[in-house]
Amino acid sequence: MNPDVHTLTGAYAMNALDADERREFERHMAVCPDCERETRELERTAAHLGMAAATVPPPGLRAKVLAEVSRTRQQSPIAPALPRQRRWAVPVVSLVAAASVLVAVVFGIGVLTANQELDRERALAEQVTAIVGAADARTEVAGNGKVVSSRLLGKAVLLASDQVPAPRSGKDLQAWAISDSGVVSLGLMARTHSGRHAPMVFPTTGVSKIGVTVEPSGGSAQPTTTPVLLVPVA
Amino acid sequence: MRDRARAVSQLHGPAGVATLTPEELVQQVARGDEAAFGQLYEVLAGPIYGVVLRVLRDQAQSEEVAQEVLVELWRTATRYAPDKGSVLTWALTVAHRRAVDRVRSAQSSADREDRAGRLDAGRPFDEVSEQVTARLEREQVRICLKALTDLQREAVLLAYYRGYTYREVAELLGSPLGTVKTRLRDGLIRLRDCLGVA
C-alpha cells in the first residue's frame, strides 16, 4: 500500500470508499493508531453533517420499529472471555507436552548447524517453553498467526505458521507491538536454521495486538504496508 | 453532541423524554430493555431518517432503510463501544453507511452518471442549505461549510449527502483523484476545527 493511505481518513469517515478500499483501510487502521484517532474525529464531524439533516420521521415508523424490535434477538456482547475454570483447568502435563511438541515442530530436529545458532535457538526455545507452560498462558489465533501470552511472566510469543510466505529478496518481515500509545517495532522476524519463521518473544506491557508487515530490507520506522498477520494479545 | 441530542429529542419527541443521556439509554437497551429503546427512538429517529432521506431522496425507501438501521442498533447495542464515539455518532455512522449502500446497489452506474451529469458543481451547497431542517445543527454547519474552499465544500457535500465515492466525486468535479482524497480530508478537518469536535 502506498504511504498516502493516511489521507483516506476523510473518505473513509464519509463512506466514500468502495468496499475493497474500505477493507484495506480498516486493515491499515489496525496498525495505525494515529489514523484511527483521526478517523474517529472525522466520523464525529461527519455526524454533524448528518445531524444537520435531521427531520421529523414518518408517523408510522415508530410502531413498525418497536414491533420488529420485540421479535428481534440481540447479539451477544463481543469476545466473551474464556470461562475461568476452563482457562485454569488445562492439565499442566498437556501444556508441557504441547510446549515440547511446539518446540520440536518449530525448530526441527536432526539438522546440524553451527553451535552458536543452536545455542541461540535453545535459549529462545526455553523462553517459549516457559511462556507456553505458564499457569496463566492464553492463546489467541488469527489467520496464520498465534500469540501465546502470560501476564504473570509479562511475556508473550508470536508464532507465524508456514503459510506466511517468506519475504522476497530485498524485503523483510517486521513485527510490531500495537498499544494505545502507538506502534513500536519488535524487530525483524528471524528464520530458524530449518527455514521456518522463528518465534518472537516480546514483553506484553500495554500491548493489545501484534502485527507483522512486509518492509524493505532492514525494516522501517513505522509500518508501511498492510499487515500479513494481526493477532490480539490476550 | 450529547446536548444536541437532548435538544433534538425535545424538538421531536414528547416532553420529558430526555432525562437520560443516549449513552445511558443504550446501556439499558443492551440489557434487552425495550422501553429504553422506545426512548432512544425519540432521540435517534429524526437524525437517522433525516440523513437517510437526504442520501436516498425517496420517502418510502428512506423509511425502510431507517427501520433497518434502528433495528440494527437494537441488535448491536450490546456491542456499542463508547470509546469510538457518542451514541449519536454511532447511529449516524450506521445510518449513513446503510443509505450509501442502498444508493450504490439500487442505481445502475448509468443512472448515477446521468444524475451526476445534471448536477451543477456549484449548486449542492445551496440545495443542501435549503433542505436542512434541524435548526440547531443547521446554522452551525452552514457557517462552518462557508469556511471551506469551494472544492473542499463541493467534495464533502457530494460525498456525504449524495453518497458518491471519492472516485465518482473526482469525475464529477473533473479533479484528480489525489486532490479529491486530500480535499475530503482537509475539508473535514477544517469542519472539525470550526465545529469544535474534540
Coordinates of C-alpha atoms in Angstrom, one line a residue:
Chain A
M1 CA 0.0 0.0 0.0
N2 CA 1.3 3.4 -0.7
P3 CA 2.0 5.8 2.1
D4 CA -0.7 8.2 1.2
V5 CA -3.2 5.7 2.6
H6 CA -3.3 8.1 5.6
T7 CA -5.1 10.7 3.5
L8 CA -8.1 8.2 3.2
T9 CA -9.3 9.1 6.7
G10 CA -11.7 11.7 5.3
A11 CA -13.1 9.5 2.5
Y12 CA -13.5 6.6 5.0
A13 CA -15.3 8.8 7.6
M14 CA -17.8 9.8 4.8
N15 CA -18.2 6.2 3.5
A16 CA -16.7 7.4 0.2
L17 CA -14.5 4.4 -0.4
D18 CA -15.6 1.3 -2.3
A19 CA -15.8 -2.0 -0.5
D20 CA -12.2 -3.2 -1.3
E21 CA -10.6 0.1 -0.3
R22 CA -12.7 0.2 2.8
R23 CA -11.4 -3.2 3.9
E24 CA -7.9 -2.3 3.1
F25 CA -8.1 1.0 5.0
E26 CA -9.6 -0.9 8.0
R27 CA -6.6 -3.3 8.0
H28 CA -4.2 -0.3 7.8
M29 CA -6.1 1.5 10.7
A30 CA -5.5 -1.6 12.9
V31 CA -1.7 -0.8 12.8
C32 CA -2.0 3.0 12.7
P33 CA -3.4 4.4 15.9
D34 CA -3.0 8.0 14.5
C35 CA -5.1 7.1 11.5
E36 CA -7.7 5.6 13.8
R37 CA -7.8 8.6 16.1
E38 CA -8.2 11.0 13.2
T39 CA -10.9 8.8 11.6
R40 CA -12.9 8.7 14.8
E41 CA -12.8 12.5 15.0
L42 CA -13.8 12.9 11.4
E43 CA -16.6 10.4 11.9
R44 CA -17.8 12.7 14.7
T45 CA -17.5 15.6 12.3
A46 CA -19.4 13.8 9.6
A47 CA -22.1 13.0 12.1
H48 CA -22.7 16.8 12.5
L49 CA -23.5 16.9 8.7
G50 CA -26.0 14.1 9.4
M51 CA -27.5 16.0 12.4
A52 CA -28.0 19.0 10.2
A53 CA -30.3 16.9 8.0
A54 CA -32.5 15.7 10.9
T55 CA -36.1 15.8 10.1
V56 CA -39.4 14.5 11.6
P57 CA -39.7 10.8 10.7
P58 CA -42.9 9.4 9.2
P59 CA -45.6 8.8 11.9
G60 CA -45.9 5.0 11.2
L61 CA -42.2 4.3 11.7
R62 CA -42.1 4.1 15.4
A63 CA -44.7 1.4 15.7
K64 CA -43.0 -0.7 12.9
V65 CA -39.6 -0.4 14.5
L66 CA -40.9 -1.3 18.0
A67 CA -42.8 -4.3 16.7
E68 CA -39.8 -5.6 14.9
V69 CA -37.6 -5.0 17.9
S70 CA -39.8 -7.0 20.1
R71 CA -39.2 -10.1 17.9
T72 CA -35.5 -9.5 17.2
R73 CA -32.8 -11.1 19.3
Q74 CA -29.8 -9.0 20.3
Q75 CA -26.3 -10.0 19.6
S76 CA -24.2 -11.4 22.4
P77 CA -21.5 -9.0 23.6
I78 CA -18.2 -9.2 21.8
A79 CA -15.5 -11.8 22.5
P80 CA -16.6 -13.2 25.9
A81 CA -13.5 -14.1 27.9
L82 CA -12.9 -17.8 28.3
P83 CA -14.7 -19.2 31.4
R84 CA -12.3 -19.1 34.3
Q85 CA -12.4 -22.8 35.1
R86 CA -11.6 -23.7 31.5
R87 CA -8.6 -21.4 31.5
W88 CA -7.2 -22.8 34.6
A89 CA -8.2 -26.4 34.4
V90 CA -5.9 -27.3 31.5
P91 CA -3.6 -30.1 32.9
V92 CA -0.1 -28.9 33.3
V93 CA 1.1 -32.1 31.7
S94 CA -0.7 -31.3 28.4
L95 CA 0.8 -27.8 28.5
V96 CA 4.3 -29.2 28.9
A97 CA 3.6 -31.8 26.2
A98 CA 2.2 -29.0 23.9
A99 CA 5.3 -27.0 24.6
S100 CA 7.7 -29.7 23.7
V101 CA 5.8 -30.6 20.6
L102 CA 5.7 -27.0 19.7
V103 CA 9.4 -26.6 20.2
A104 CA 10.1 -29.7 18.2
V105 CA 7.9 -28.5 15.4
V106 CA 9.2 -25.0 15.3
F107 CA 12.9 -25.9 15.4
G108 CA 13.0 -29.1 13.5
I109 CA 15.2 -32.0 14.7
G110 CA 18.4 -33.6 13.5
V111 CA 19.6 -30.8 11.3
L112 CA 23.2 -30.0 12.0
T113 CA 24.1 -26.3 12.3
A114 CA 26.6 -24.0 13.9
N115 CA 26.7 -24.4 17.7
Q116 CA 26.2 -20.8 18.3
E117 CA 23.0 -20.7 16.3
L118 CA 21.8 -23.8 18.1
D119 CA 22.5 -22.3 21.4
R120 CA 20.6 -19.2 20.5
E121 CA 17.7 -21.3 19.3
R122 CA 17.8 -23.4 22.5
A123 CA 17.7 -20.2 24.6
L124 CA 14.8 -19.0 22.7
A125 CA 13.1 -22.4 23.0
E126 CA 13.5 -22.2 26.8
Q127 CA 11.7 -18.8 26.8
V128 CA 9.0 -20.1 24.6
T129 CA 8.6 -23.2 26.7
A130 CA 8.3 -21.0 29.8
I131 CA 5.6 -18.9 28.3
V132 CA 3.6 -21.7 26.8
G133 CA 3.9 -23.7 30.1
A134 CA 2.9 -20.7 32.3
A135 CA -0.1 -21.3 34.6
D136 CA -1.9 -18.4 33.0
A137 CA -0.8 -19.0 29.4
R138 CA -3.5 -17.9 27.0
T139 CA -3.6 -18.3 23.2
E140 CA -5.0 -16.1 20.5
V141 CA -5.1 -17.2 16.9
A142 CA -5.8 -15.0 14.0
G143 CA -5.2 -16.1 10.4
N144 CA -1.7 -17.7 10.2
G145 CA -0.5 -16.2 13.4
K146 CA -0.7 -17.3 17.0
V147 CA 0.2 -15.4 20.2
V148 CA 0.7 -17.2 23.5
S149 CA 0.9 -14.8 26.4
S150 CA 1.5 -15.0 30.1
R151 CA 0.7 -11.9 32.1
L152 CA 2.4 -13.5 35.1
L153 CA 5.7 -13.6 33.2
G154 CA 4.9 -10.3 31.4
K155 CA 5.9 -12.0 28.2
A156 CA 4.3 -13.4 25.0
V157 CA 5.5 -15.2 22.0
L158 CA 4.4 -14.7 18.4
L159 CA 4.4 -17.8 16.1
A160 CA 3.9 -17.4 12.4
S161 CA 2.8 -20.5 10.5
D162 CA 4.5 -21.8 7.4
Q163 CA 1.5 -20.3 5.5
V164 CA 3.1 -16.9 6.0
P165 CA 5.3 -16.6 2.9
A166 CA 9.0 -15.9 3.4
P167 CA 9.8 -12.4 2.3
R168 CA 11.2 -11.9 -1.2
S169 CA 14.7 -10.8 -1.6
G170 CA 15.1 -7.1 -0.6
K171 CA 12.2 -7.5 1.8
D172 CA 11.9 -8.4 5.5
L173 CA 9.1 -9.3 7.8
Q174 CA 8.9 -6.9 10.6
A175 CA 6.9 -7.3 13.8
W176 CA 5.1 -4.5 15.6
A177 CA 3.7 -4.2 19.1
I178 CA 0.5 -2.2 19.0
S179 CA -0.7 -0.4 22.1
D180 CA -2.8 2.7 23.0
S181 CA 0.3 4.8 22.9
G182 CA 1.3 3.8 19.4
V183 CA 3.1 1.2 17.3
V184 CA 6.6 0.0 18.3
S185 CA 8.9 -2.1 16.2
L186 CA 9.8 -5.5 17.7
G187 CA 12.4 -6.0 15.1
L188 CA 12.7 -8.3 12.1
M189 CA 11.3 -11.8 12.1
A190 CA 14.2 -14.2 12.1
R191 CA 14.3 -17.6 10.4
T192 CA 15.3 -20.8 12.2
H193 CA 18.0 -23.0 10.8
S194 CA 15.3 -25.3 9.3
G195 CA 13.9 -22.3 7.4
R196 CA 10.8 -21.6 9.4
H197 CA 9.7 -18.3 10.9
A198 CA 11.4 -18.1 14.3
P199 CA 9.2 -17.4 17.3
M200 CA 9.4 -13.9 18.6
V201 CA 9.3 -13.2 22.3
F202 CA 8.2 -9.8 23.5
P203 CA 7.1 -8.0 26.7
T204 CA 3.3 -7.8 27.0
T205 CA 3.1 -4.5 28.9
G206 CA 0.3 -2.5 27.4
V207 CA 0.4 -4.4 24.1
S208 CA -3.1 -5.1 22.7
K209 CA -2.1 -6.6 19.3
I210 CA 0.9 -7.8 17.3
G211 CA 1.2 -7.0 13.6
V212 CA 3.6 -8.3 11.0
T213 CA 4.2 -6.4 7.8
V214 CA 6.5 -6.8 4.8
E215 CA 9.0 -4.0 4.8
P216 CA 12.1 -3.1 2.8
S217 CA 15.2 -5.0 3.8
G218 CA 16.3 -3.8 7.2
G219 CA 12.9 -2.7 8.3
S220 CA 11.0 0.6 8.6
A221 CA 10.4 3.1 11.4
Q222 CA 6.7 2.6 11.1
P223 CA 4.6 0.0 9.2
T224 CA 4.2 1.0 5.5
T225 CA 2.2 -2.0 4.2
T226 CA -1.0 -3.9 5.2
P227 CA -0.2 -6.4 7.8
V228 CA 0.1 -10.1 6.8
L229 CA -0.5 -11.0 10.4
L230 CA -2.6 -9.2 13.1
V231 CA -3.1 -11.1 16.3
P232 CA -4.6 -9.8 19.5
V233 CA -2.7 -10.4 22.7
A234 CA -4.8 -12.0 25.4
Chain B
M1 CA -23.3 16.2 20.6
R2 CA -24.9 15.0 23.7
D3 CA -26.5 18.3 24.4
R4 CA -27.7 18.5 20.9
A5 CA -29.2 15.0 21.1
R6 CA -31.2 16.2 24.1
A7 CA -32.2 19.3 22.2
V8 CA -33.3 17.3 19.2
S9 CA -35.2 14.8 21.3
Q10 CA -37.0 17.7 22.9
L11 CA -37.8 19.1 19.5
H12 CA -39.1 15.9 18.1
G13 CA -40.1 13.8 21.0
P14 CA -42.7 14.0 23.8
A15 CA -41.7 16.3 26.6
G16 CA -39.6 14.9 29.4
V17 CA -38.1 12.1 27.3
A18 CA -34.6 13.3 27.5
T19 CA -34.0 12.6 31.2
L20 CA -31.3 10.1 30.4
T21 CA -28.4 10.6 28.0
P22 CA -28.4 8.4 24.9
E23 CA -25.3 6.6 26.3
E24 CA -27.3 5.7 29.5
L25 CA -30.2 4.6 27.4
V26 CA -28.0 2.3 25.3
Q27 CA -26.7 0.7 28.4
Q28 CA -30.3 -0.2 29.3
V29 CA -31.1 -1.2 25.8
A30 CA -28.1 -3.6 25.8
R31 CA -29.8 -5.4 28.6
G32 CA -32.8 -6.0 26.5
D33 CA -34.9 -3.1 27.8
E34 CA -37.5 -2.3 25.1
A35 CA -38.9 0.7 27.0
A36 CA -35.5 2.2 27.0
F37 CA -35.3 1.6 23.3
G38 CA -38.6 3.4 22.8
Q39 CA -36.9 6.5 24.5
L40 CA -33.8 6.1 22.4
Y41 CA -36.0 6.0 19.3
E42 CA -37.2 9.6 20.2
V43 CA -33.6 10.8 20.2
L44 CA -32.3 9.0 17.2
A45 CA -35.2 8.5 14.7
G46 CA -35.2 12.1 13.5
P47 CA -31.4 12.3 12.7
I48 CA -31.4 8.8 11.2
Y49 CA -34.4 9.3 9.0
G50 CA -33.1 12.7 8.0
V51 CA -29.7 11.6 6.9
V52 CA -31.1 8.6 5.0
L53 CA -33.7 10.7 3.3
R54 CA -31.0 13.2 2.3
V55 CA -28.9 10.5 0.6
L56 CA -31.8 8.4 -0.9
R57 CA -34.2 11.2 -1.7
D58 CA -37.1 8.8 -1.7
Q59 CA -39.5 8.7 1.3
A60 CA -40.6 5.1 1.0
Q61 CA -37.1 3.7 0.6
S62 CA -35.8 6.0 3.4
E63 CA -38.4 4.8 5.8
E64 CA -37.4 1.2 5.0
V65 CA -33.7 1.9 5.5
A66 CA -34.3 3.9 8.7
Q67 CA -36.3 1.0 10.1
E68 CA -33.4 -1.4 9.2
V69 CA -30.9 0.9 10.9
L70 CA -32.9 1.3 14.1
V71 CA -33.4 -2.5 14.4
E72 CA -29.7 -2.9 13.7
L73 CA -28.9 -0.5 16.6
W74 CA -31.2 -2.6 18.8
R75 CA -29.4 -5.8 17.8
T76 CA -25.9 -4.4 18.3
A77 CA -26.4 -2.2 21.3
T78 CA -24.7 -5.0 23.2
R79 CA -21.5 -4.2 21.3
Y80 CA -21.6 -0.4 21.4
A81 CA -18.1 0.9 22.2
P82 CA -18.3 4.3 23.9
D83 CA -14.6 4.9 23.2
K84 CA -15.2 5.0 19.5
G85 CA -17.8 7.8 19.7
S86 CA -21.1 9.0 21.1
V87 CA -24.3 7.1 20.6
L88 CA -25.4 9.8 18.1
T89 CA -22.2 9.4 16.1
W90 CA -22.6 5.7 16.1
A91 CA -26.2 5.9 15.0
L92 CA -25.5 8.4 12.2
T93 CA -22.4 6.5 11.0
V94 CA -24.5 3.3 10.7
A95 CA -27.4 5.2 9.1
H96 CA -25.2 7.0 6.6
R97 CA -23.4 3.8 5.6
R98 CA -26.7 1.9 5.1
A99 CA -28.1 4.7 3.0
V100 CA -24.9 4.8 0.9
D101 CA -25.0 1.0 0.5
R102 CA -28.6 1.3 -0.7
V103 CA -28.0 4.1 -3.2
R104 CA -25.0 2.3 -4.6
S105 CA -26.7 -1.0 -5.0
A106 CA -30.1 0.4 -6.2
Q107 CA -28.8 2.6 -9.0
S108 CA -27.1 1.4 -12.1
S109 CA -23.9 3.3 -12.9
A110 CA -25.7 4.7 -15.9
D111 CA -28.3 6.2 -13.7
R112 CA -25.8 7.7 -11.4
E113 CA -23.8 9.2 -14.2
D114 CA -27.0 10.7 -15.6
R115 CA -27.8 12.1 -12.2
A116 CA -24.3 13.3 -11.9
G117 CA -24.5 15.0 -15.3
R118 CA -27.4 17.0 -14.2
L119 CA -25.6 18.3 -11.1
D120 CA -24.1 21.7 -11.5
A121 CA -21.0 21.6 -9.3
G122 CA -21.8 24.9 -7.8
R123 CA -25.3 24.0 -6.6
P124 CA -25.2 21.3 -4.0
F125 CA -24.4 23.8 -1.2
D126 CA -27.5 25.9 -1.8
E127 CA -29.7 22.9 -2.3
V128 CA -28.5 21.3 0.9
S129 CA -28.8 24.6 2.8
E130 CA -32.4 25.0 1.7
Q131 CA -33.3 21.4 2.6
V132 CA -31.7 21.3 6.0
T133 CA -34.3 21.3 8.7
A134 CA -32.6 20.7 12.1
R135 CA -32.3 24.3 13.2
L136 CA -29.7 23.9 15.9
E137 CA -27.2 21.9 13.9
R138 CA -28.0 23.6 10.6
E139 CA -26.8 27.1 11.4
Q140 CA -23.5 26.0 12.8
V141 CA -22.9 23.6 9.9
R142 CA -23.8 26.2 7.4
I143 CA -21.4 28.7 8.9
C144 CA -18.6 26.2 9.0
L145 CA -19.2 25.0 5.5
K146 CA -18.7 28.5 4.3
A147 CA -15.3 28.4 5.8
L148 CA -14.2 25.7 3.3
T149 CA -12.8 26.3 -0.1
D150 CA -15.2 25.7 -3.0
L151 CA -13.5 22.4 -3.9
Q152 CA -13.5 21.2 -0.3
R153 CA -17.1 22.1 0.2
E154 CA -18.3 20.5 -3.1
A155 CA -16.3 17.3 -2.5
V156 CA -17.6 17.0 1.1
L157 CA -21.3 17.7 0.1
L158 CA -21.2 15.3 -2.9
A159 CA -19.6 12.5 -0.8
Y160 CA -21.7 12.9 2.3
Y161 CA -25.1 14.0 1.1
R162 CA -25.1 12.2 -2.2
G163 CA -23.3 9.1 -1.3
Y164 CA -20.7 9.3 -4.1
T165 CA -17.3 7.5 -3.7
Y166 CA -14.3 9.8 -3.9
R167 CA -13.6 8.4 -7.4
E168 CA -17.1 9.5 -8.5
V169 CA -16.6 12.9 -6.9
A170 CA -13.3 13.3 -8.8
E171 CA -15.1 12.5 -12.0
L172 CA -18.0 14.9 -11.2
L173 CA -15.7 17.7 -10.3
G174 CA -13.1 17.0 -13.0
S175 CA -10.4 16.9 -10.4
P176 CA -7.5 14.4 -10.0
L177 CA -8.2 11.6 -7.6
G178 CA -5.4 12.5 -5.2
T179 CA -6.7 16.1 -5.0
V180 CA -10.2 14.9 -4.1
K181 CA -8.9 12.5 -1.5
T182 CA -6.9 15.3 0.1
R183 CA -9.8 17.8 -0.1
L184 CA -12.2 15.4 1.6
R185 CA -9.7 15.0 4.4
D186 CA -8.6 18.6 4.9
G187 CA -12.2 19.8 4.3
L188 CA -13.5 17.6 7.1
I189 CA -10.5 18.7 9.3
R190 CA -11.5 22.3 8.8
L191 CA -15.1 21.5 9.6
R192 CA -13.9 19.6 12.7
D193 CA -12.0 22.6 14.0
C194 CA -14.8 25.0 13.2
L195 CA -17.4 22.8 14.9
G196 CA -15.1 22.3 17.8
V197 CA -15.3 18.5 17.6
A198 CA -13.0 17.1 20.3

